[in-house]
XYZ file of C-alpha atoms in Angstrom:
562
model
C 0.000 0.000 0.000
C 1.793 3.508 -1.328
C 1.888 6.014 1.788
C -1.123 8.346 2.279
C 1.413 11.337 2.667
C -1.885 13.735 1.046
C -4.431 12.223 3.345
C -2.187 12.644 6.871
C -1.492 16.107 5.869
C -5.084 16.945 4.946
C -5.989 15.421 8.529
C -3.210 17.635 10.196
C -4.330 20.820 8.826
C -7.632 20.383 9.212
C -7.457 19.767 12.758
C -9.072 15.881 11.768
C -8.916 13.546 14.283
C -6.189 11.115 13.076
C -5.776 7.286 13.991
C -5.242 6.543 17.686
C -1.530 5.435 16.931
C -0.791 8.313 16.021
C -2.490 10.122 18.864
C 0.106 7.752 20.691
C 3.231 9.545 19.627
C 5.153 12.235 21.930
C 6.933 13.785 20.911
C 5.546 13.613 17.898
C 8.040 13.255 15.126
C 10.193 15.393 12.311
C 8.165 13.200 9.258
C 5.745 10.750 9.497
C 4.037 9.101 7.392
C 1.280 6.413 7.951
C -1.069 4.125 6.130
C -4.387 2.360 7.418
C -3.578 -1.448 7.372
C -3.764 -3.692 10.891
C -0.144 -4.857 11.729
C -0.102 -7.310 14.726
C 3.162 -8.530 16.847
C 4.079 -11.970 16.670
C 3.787 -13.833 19.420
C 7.574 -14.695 18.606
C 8.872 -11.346 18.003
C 12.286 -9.727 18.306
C 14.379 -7.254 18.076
C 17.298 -8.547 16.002
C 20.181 -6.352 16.640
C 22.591 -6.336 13.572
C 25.928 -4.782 15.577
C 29.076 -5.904 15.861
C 29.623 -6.211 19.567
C 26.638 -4.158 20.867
C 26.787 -2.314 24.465
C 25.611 -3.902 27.382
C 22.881 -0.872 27.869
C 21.817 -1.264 24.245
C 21.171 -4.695 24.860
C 19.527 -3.319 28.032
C 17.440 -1.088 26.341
C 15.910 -4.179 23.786
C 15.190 -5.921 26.536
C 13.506 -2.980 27.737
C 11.837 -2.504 24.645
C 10.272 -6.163 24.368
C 9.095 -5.837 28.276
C 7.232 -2.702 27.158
C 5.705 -4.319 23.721
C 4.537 -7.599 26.257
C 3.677 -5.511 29.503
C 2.134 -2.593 28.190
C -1.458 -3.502 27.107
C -2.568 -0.762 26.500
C -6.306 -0.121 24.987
C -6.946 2.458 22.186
C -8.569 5.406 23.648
C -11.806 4.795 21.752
C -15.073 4.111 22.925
C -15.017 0.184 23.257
C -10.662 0.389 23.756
C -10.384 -1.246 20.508
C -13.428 -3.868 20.956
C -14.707 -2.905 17.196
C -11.091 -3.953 15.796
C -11.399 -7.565 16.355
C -12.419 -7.912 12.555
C -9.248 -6.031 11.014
C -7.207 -8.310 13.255
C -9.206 -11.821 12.708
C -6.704 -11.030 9.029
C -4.163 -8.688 10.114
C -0.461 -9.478 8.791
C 1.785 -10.423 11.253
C 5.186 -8.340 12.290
C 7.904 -10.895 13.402
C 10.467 -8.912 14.153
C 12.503 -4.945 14.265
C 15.831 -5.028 12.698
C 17.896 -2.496 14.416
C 21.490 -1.177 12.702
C 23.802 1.362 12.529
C 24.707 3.827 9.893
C 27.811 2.266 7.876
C 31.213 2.952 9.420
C 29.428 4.331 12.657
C 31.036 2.577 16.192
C 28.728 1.378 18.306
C 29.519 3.283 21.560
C 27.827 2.777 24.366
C 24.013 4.654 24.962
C 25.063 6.197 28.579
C 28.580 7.822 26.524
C 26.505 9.040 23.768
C 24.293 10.686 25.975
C 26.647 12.941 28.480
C 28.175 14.337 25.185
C 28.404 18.019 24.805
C 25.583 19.738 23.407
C 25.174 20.029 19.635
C 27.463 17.159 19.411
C 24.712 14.114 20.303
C 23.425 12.301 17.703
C 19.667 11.581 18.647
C 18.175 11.168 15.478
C 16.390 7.998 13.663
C 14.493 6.442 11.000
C 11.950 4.159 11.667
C 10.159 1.739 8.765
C 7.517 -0.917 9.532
C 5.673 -2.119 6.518
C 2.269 -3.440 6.047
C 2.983 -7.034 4.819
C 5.010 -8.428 7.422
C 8.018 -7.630 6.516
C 10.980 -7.092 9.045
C 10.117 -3.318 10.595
C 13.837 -1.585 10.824
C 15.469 1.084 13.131
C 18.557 3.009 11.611
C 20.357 5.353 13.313
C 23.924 7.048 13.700
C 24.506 6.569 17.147
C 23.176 3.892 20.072
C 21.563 6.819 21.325
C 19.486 7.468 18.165
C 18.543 4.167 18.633
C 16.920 4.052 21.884
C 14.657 7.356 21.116
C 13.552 5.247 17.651
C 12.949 2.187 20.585
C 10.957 4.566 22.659
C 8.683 5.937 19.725
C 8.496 1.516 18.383
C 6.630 1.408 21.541
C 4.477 4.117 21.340
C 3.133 3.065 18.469
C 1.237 -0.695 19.459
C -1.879 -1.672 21.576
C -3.722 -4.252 22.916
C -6.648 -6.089 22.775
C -8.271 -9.578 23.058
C -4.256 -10.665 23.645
C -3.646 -8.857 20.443
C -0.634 -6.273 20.274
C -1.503 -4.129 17.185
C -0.996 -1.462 15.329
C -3.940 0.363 12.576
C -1.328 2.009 11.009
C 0.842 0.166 8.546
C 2.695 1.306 7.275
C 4.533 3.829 8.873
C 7.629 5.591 7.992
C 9.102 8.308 10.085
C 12.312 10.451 10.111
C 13.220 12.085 13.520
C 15.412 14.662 15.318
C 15.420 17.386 17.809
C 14.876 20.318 17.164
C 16.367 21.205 20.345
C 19.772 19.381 22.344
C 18.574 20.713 25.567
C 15.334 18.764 27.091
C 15.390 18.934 30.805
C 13.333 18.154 33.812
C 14.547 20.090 37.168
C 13.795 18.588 40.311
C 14.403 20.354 44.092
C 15.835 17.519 46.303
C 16.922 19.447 48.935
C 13.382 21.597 50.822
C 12.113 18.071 51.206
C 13.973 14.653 50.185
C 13.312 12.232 47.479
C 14.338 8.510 48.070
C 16.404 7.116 45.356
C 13.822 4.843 44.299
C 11.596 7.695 43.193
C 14.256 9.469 40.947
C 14.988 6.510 39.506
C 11.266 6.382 38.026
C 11.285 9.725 37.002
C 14.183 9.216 34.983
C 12.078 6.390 33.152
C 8.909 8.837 32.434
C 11.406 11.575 31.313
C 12.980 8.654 29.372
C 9.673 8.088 27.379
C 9.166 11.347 26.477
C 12.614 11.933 25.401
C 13.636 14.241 27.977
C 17.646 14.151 27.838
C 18.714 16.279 31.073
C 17.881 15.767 34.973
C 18.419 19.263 36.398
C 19.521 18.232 39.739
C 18.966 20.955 42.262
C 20.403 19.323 45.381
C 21.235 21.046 47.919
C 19.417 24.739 49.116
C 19.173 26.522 52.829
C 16.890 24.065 53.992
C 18.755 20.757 53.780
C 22.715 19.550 52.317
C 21.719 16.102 51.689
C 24.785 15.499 49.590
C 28.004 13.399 50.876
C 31.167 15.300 49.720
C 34.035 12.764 50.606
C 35.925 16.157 51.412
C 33.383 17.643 53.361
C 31.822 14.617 55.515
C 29.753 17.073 57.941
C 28.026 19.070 55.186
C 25.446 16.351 54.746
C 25.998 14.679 58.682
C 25.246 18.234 60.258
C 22.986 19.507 56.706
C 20.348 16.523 56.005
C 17.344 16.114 57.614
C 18.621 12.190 59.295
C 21.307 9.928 58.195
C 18.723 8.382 55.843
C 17.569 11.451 53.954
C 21.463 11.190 52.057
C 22.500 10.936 48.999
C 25.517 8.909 49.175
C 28.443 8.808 46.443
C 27.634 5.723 44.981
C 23.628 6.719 45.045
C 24.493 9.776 42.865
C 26.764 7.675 40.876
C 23.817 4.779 40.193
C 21.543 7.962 39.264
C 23.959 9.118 37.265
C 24.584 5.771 35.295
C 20.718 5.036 35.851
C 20.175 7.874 33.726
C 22.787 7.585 31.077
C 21.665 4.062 30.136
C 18.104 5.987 29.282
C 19.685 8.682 27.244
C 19.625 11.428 30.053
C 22.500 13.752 31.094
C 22.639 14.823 34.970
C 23.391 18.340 35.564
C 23.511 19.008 38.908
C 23.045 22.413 41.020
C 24.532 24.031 43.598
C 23.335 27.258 44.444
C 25.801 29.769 45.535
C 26.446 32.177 46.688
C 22.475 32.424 47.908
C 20.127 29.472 49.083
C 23.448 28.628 51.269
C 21.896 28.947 55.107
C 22.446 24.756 55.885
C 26.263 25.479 55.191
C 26.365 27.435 58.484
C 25.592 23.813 60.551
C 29.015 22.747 59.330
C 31.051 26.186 58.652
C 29.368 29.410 61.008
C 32.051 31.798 59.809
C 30.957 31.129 56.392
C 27.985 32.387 56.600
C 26.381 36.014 57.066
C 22.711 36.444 58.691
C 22.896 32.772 59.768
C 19.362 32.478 60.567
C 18.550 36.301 60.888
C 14.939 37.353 61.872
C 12.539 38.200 60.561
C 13.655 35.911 57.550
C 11.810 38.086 54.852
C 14.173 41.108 55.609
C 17.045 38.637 54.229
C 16.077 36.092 52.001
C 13.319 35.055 49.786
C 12.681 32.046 51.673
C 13.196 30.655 55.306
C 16.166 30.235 57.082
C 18.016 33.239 56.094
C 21.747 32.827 55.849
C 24.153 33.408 52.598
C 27.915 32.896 51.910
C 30.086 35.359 53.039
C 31.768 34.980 49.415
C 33.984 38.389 49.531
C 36.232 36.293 51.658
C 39.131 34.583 50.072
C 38.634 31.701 52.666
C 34.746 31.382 51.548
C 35.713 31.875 47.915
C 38.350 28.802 47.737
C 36.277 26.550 49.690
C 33.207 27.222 47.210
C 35.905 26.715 44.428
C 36.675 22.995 46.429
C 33.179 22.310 47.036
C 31.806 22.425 43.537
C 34.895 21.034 41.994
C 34.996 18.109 44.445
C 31.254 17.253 43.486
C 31.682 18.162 39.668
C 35.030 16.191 38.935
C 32.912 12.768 39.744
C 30.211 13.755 36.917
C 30.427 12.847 33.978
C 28.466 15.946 32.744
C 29.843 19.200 30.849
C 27.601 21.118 32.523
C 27.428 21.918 36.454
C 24.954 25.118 37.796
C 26.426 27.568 40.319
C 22.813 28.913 40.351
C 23.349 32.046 41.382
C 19.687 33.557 41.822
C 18.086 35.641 44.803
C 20.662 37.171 46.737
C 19.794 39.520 48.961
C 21.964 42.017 49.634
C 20.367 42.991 53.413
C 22.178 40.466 54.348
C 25.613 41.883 54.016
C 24.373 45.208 54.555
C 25.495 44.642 58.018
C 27.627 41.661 58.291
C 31.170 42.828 60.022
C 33.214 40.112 58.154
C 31.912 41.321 54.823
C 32.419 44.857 55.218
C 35.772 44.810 56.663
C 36.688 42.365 53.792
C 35.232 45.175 51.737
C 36.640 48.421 53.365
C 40.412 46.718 53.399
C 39.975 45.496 49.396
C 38.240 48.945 48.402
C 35.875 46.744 46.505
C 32.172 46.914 45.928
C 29.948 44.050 46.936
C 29.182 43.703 43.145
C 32.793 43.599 42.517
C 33.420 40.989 45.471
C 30.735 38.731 43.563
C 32.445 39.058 40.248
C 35.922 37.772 41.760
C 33.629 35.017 43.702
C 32.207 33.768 40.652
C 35.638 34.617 38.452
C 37.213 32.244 41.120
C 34.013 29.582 41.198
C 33.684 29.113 37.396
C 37.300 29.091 36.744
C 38.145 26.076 39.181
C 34.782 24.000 37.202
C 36.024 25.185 33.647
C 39.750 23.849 35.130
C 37.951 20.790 35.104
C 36.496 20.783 31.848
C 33.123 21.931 32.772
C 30.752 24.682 31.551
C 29.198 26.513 34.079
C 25.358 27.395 34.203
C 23.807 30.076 35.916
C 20.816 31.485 36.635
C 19.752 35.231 35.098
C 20.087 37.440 37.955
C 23.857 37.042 37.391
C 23.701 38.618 33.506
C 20.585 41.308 34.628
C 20.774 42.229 38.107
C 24.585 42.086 38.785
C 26.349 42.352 35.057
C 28.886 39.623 36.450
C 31.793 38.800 33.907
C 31.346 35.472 32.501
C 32.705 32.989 30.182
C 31.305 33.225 26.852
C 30.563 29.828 27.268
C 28.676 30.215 30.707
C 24.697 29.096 30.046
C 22.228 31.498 31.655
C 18.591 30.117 33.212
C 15.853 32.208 32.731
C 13.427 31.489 35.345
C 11.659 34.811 36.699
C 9.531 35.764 33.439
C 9.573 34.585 29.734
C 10.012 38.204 28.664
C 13.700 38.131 30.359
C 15.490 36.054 27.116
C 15.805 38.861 25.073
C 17.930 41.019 27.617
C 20.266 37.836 27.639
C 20.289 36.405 24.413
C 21.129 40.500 23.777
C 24.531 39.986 25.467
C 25.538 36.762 23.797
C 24.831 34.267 26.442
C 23.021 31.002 25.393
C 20.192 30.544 27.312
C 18.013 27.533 28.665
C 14.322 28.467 28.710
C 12.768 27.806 32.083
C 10.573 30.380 32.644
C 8.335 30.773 35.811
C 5.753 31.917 34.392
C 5.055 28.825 31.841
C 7.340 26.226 33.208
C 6.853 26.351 37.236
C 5.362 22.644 37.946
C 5.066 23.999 41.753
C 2.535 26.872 41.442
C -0.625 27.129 42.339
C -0.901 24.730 45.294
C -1.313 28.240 47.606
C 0.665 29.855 50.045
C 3.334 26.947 51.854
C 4.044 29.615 54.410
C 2.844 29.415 57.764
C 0.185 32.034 59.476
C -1.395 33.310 56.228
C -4.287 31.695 55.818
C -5.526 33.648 52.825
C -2.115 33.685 50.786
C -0.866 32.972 47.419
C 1.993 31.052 45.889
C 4.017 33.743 44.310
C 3.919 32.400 40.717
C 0.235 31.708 41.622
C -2.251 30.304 38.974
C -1.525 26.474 38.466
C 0.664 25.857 35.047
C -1.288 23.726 32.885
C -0.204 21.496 30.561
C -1.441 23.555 27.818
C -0.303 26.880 29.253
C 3.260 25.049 29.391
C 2.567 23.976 25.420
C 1.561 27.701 24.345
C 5.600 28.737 25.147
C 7.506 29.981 22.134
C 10.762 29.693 22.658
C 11.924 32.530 20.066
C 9.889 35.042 21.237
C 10.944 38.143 20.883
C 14.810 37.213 19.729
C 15.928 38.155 16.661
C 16.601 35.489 13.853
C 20.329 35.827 14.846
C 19.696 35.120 18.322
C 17.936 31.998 17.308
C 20.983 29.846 17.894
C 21.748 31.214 21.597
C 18.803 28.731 22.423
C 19.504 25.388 23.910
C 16.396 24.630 24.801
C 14.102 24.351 27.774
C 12.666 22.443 30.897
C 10.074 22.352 33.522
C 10.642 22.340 37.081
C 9.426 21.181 40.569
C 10.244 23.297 43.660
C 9.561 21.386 46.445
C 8.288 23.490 49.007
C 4.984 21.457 48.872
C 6.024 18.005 46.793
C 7.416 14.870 47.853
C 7.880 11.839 46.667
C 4.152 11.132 47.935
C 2.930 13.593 45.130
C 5.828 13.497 42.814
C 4.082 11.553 39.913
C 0.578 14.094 39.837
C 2.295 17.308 40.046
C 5.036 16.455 37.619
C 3.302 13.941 35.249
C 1.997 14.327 32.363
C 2.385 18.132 32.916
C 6.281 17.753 31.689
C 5.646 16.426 28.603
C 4.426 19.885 27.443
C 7.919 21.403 26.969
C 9.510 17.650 25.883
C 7.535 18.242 23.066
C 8.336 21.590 22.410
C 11.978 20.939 22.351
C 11.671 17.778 20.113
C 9.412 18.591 17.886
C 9.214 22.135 17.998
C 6.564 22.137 15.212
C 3.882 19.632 13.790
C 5.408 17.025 10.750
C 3.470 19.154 8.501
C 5.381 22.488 9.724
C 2.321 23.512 11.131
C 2.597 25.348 14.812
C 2.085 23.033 17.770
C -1.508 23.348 19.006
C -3.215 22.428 22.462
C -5.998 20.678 20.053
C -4.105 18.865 18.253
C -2.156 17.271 20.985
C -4.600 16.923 23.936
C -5.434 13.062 22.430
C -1.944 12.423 22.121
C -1.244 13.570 25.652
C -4.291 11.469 26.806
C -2.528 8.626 25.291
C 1.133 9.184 26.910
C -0.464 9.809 30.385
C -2.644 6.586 30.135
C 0.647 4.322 28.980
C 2.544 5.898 31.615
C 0.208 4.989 33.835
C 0.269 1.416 32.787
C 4.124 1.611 33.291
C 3.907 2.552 36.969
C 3.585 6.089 36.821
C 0.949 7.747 38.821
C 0.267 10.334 36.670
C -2.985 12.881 36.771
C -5.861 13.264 35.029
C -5.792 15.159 32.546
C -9.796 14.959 31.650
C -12.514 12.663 32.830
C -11.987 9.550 31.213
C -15.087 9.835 28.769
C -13.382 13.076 27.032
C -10.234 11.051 26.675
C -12.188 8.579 24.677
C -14.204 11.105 22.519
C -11.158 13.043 21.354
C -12.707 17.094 20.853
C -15.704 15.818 22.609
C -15.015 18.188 25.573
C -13.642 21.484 23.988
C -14.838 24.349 24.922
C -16.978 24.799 22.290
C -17.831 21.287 20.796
């Protein structure tokens, strides 16, 4: 059967509601192309892997693959789940097997290298065939990495019913790359603690949706729960109990964890602000240790920030963050850098006798600080990242290579990308998975998160990430992510508040616009969204609601003006 390339794009551009399989894929894909015959798996099928000498995680991730194609059983989300296509499959054609392959001359490195490559230098792209009479379906790529997103989007594509794995599609040809390298997730560890366990399964969801970086904000003034093996009491006197650590070899099995699925770690820690825990360990460190009231000196309780115009202060940061980066396999390590409050050192002795005997200027203190900070990291081969306060608010000098956050509004990426920084969209005001539960503060009964309403999903998929930048300043951007604070989350509420609420920007930075070059659309992808929540939720993931169930299965049925 010849490829209905006229009849998918009508569909698209019409706003059509296509077959469910391909309501299934997210992100969805560069080119695709899809016909309308039934395609069931063999009860004998494989994945036969034609590489010399494949990686152990490759082989990991077919195995993975197959569980996921057996385990999954997934219904269509029709009325019925697929009970009218017992017909089509009583003749359907059966697919025995996925031949998987490398581009010729291509080395077969392993997935978890491929992925903690620099940026712009990862090879995630794929081509994916299945034909409609049985043939062998086959996975090409240029890199082990390209072929586990092509293994995630294989799986997307099949459901179940009557014991039947299935497709309606066949055939189906698509061609696939980001449009983005930067696809991240952040996640606060540090204002309440996350066991191991429950990282580990957010990696898989961010995994699915071809997330490629774990923002790992670890540490803050509430809590150190990271082990430095040259700085034992930061996390003895700075976690909330010897069992709310993350050890060395726990951040190394996240680390590798998340490598095997494609996904980078960048960690974070925030200095010279969000600092107060340090003073359990080090007092002279830090200025306003625990000054009241709190809102006169930080944004958040405990107040407390590093005394960084001190040369003593300044080469221990320079140890700290070196000592945790070296161990990383990462490029990229944040200093954050965000909300300092400059009460604090307004009248902190230390500081201002540092300051009188130097002659310098608090802002000029901060620029040696970070001079000092960033060089040790780049010493080791790392490019810092920092958040935008340090470009806007304080003008600090950086490497041309430094990556700035934007976080406090949307609107801030032009001032950036205007002084040549590349930036990494995560913008409170789309991106904030933690707003909208009300105020977390105590003794305001009536109050507000700050970033107050909720982010929905389709808020989050509304974001433009060139907004306002010229077409030169197009390249400055990396990409994007959405992020839990965890002033109010857990890992008792992890899955809800994060799932499938992150797959908004995953999509955005993969796909960036529909196959048919179309803009992305909240219409468009709501049924595709329905479908990734419900398969996540056959994986394990408790993930929310995103409708009552009998919208999900009447795709449009529930717009606002159906």
């Amino acid at each position: 059967m010849a490829f209905s390339r006229y009849l998918i794009i009508l569909a698209l551009v019409t706003g059509c509601i296509l077959p469910s399989g391909v309501q299934a894929l997210w992100p969805i894909p560069t080119t695709l192309e899809t016909g309308m015959t039934t395609l069931k798996i063999s009860p004998t099928f494989y994945f036969d892997v034609q590489i010399e000498g494949p990686p152990s995680d490759l082989r990991d991730a077919v195995a993975q693959s197959q569980h996921y194609l057996e385990n999954d059983k997934l219904g269509r989300l029709v009325v019925g789940r697929g009970s009218n296509d017992t017909s089509a499959l009583a003749t359907a054609r059966t697919l025995s097997k996925l031949t998987l392959s490398l581009a010729s001359g291509v080395a077969a490195e392993p997935i978890s290298s491929e992925a903690v490559k620099p940026l712009g230098t990862r090879s995630e792209e794929y081509a994916l065939i299945i034909p409609a009479d049985g043939s062998a379906a086959t996975l090409t790529a240029n890199s082990t990495l390209g072929l586990y997103r092509g293994l995630t989007t294989f799986n997307q594509l099949f459901y179940y019913y009557g014991g039947v794995t299935y497709t309606l599609l066949a055939p189906i040809s698509i061609k696939d790359t980001p449009a983005y390298p930067f696809r991240g997730l952040g996640l606060d560890t540090s204002r309440n603690y996350y066991p191991v366990c429950d990282i580990l399964r957010t990696l898989d969801a961010m995994s699915w949706v071809k997330i490629n970086t774990f923002h790992w904000h670890i540490t803050d003034s509430q809590s150190f729960p990271l082990e430095v093996a040259q700085y034992p009491e930061l996390s003895i006197n700075g976690a909330y109990s010897p069992q709310e650590v993350y050890t060395a070899s726990d951040v190394q099995y996240i680390v590798q964890y998340a490598a095997a699925r494609g996904i980078d770690v960048m960690m974070e820690i925030d200095t010279p602000g969000h600092t107060a825990i340090i003073a359990a360990t080090y007092p002279e460190y830090v200025a306003c240790s625990d000054a009241s009231p709190w809102a006169d000196f930080a944004n958040e309780p405990p107040a407390g920030q590093l005394r960084f115009a001190l040369p003593e202060v300044m080469n221990f940061t320079a140890s700290l963050l070196t000592n945790v980066a070296k161990a990383l396999p990462s490029h990229y390590f944040s200093t954050g850098g965000d909300e300092l409050n400059t009460n604090c050192y307004a009248n902190d002795y230390l500081t201002e006798q540092q300051l009188n005997r130097t002659g310098m200027t608090l802002n000029g203190a901060l620029d040696t600080f970070t001079q000092t900070t960033h060089g040790a990291l780049i010493a080791q081969g790392k490019t810092p990242v920092v958040w935008e306060e340090m470009v806007l608010d304080w003008n600090i000098t950086l490497s041309n290579e430094t990556i700035v956050m934007i976080w406090i509004s949307s609107a801030d990426a032009a001032a950036v990308a205007g002084r040549g920084f590349r930036i990494i969209h995560a913008p409170s005001n789309y991106f904030y998975l933690d707003c909208g539960a009300g105020e977390w503060l105590g003794d305001d009964p009536t109050g507000n998160s700050w970033c107050d309403p909720f982010k929905t999903w389709s808020k989050a998929y509304t974001f433009d990430p060139l907004a306002n930048l010229t077409e030169a300043q197009y390249e400055l951007v990396l990409g994007g992510e959405q992020i839990l604070w965890s002033e109010q989350s857990g890992p008792q509420n992890v899955d809800p508040i994060v799932w499938p609420r992150a797959a908004a920007s995953a999509e955005i930075f993969w796909s960036g616009k529909q196959p048919t070059g179309a803009a992305l659309n909240v219409t468009e992808a709501l049924p595709r969204l329905h479908d990734v929540r419900y398969r996540m939720v056959q994986r394990g993931i408790n993930a929310i609601p995103l409708q009552p169930q009998w919208c999900a299965l009447r795709p449009d049925a529930c717009d606002i003006y159906a």
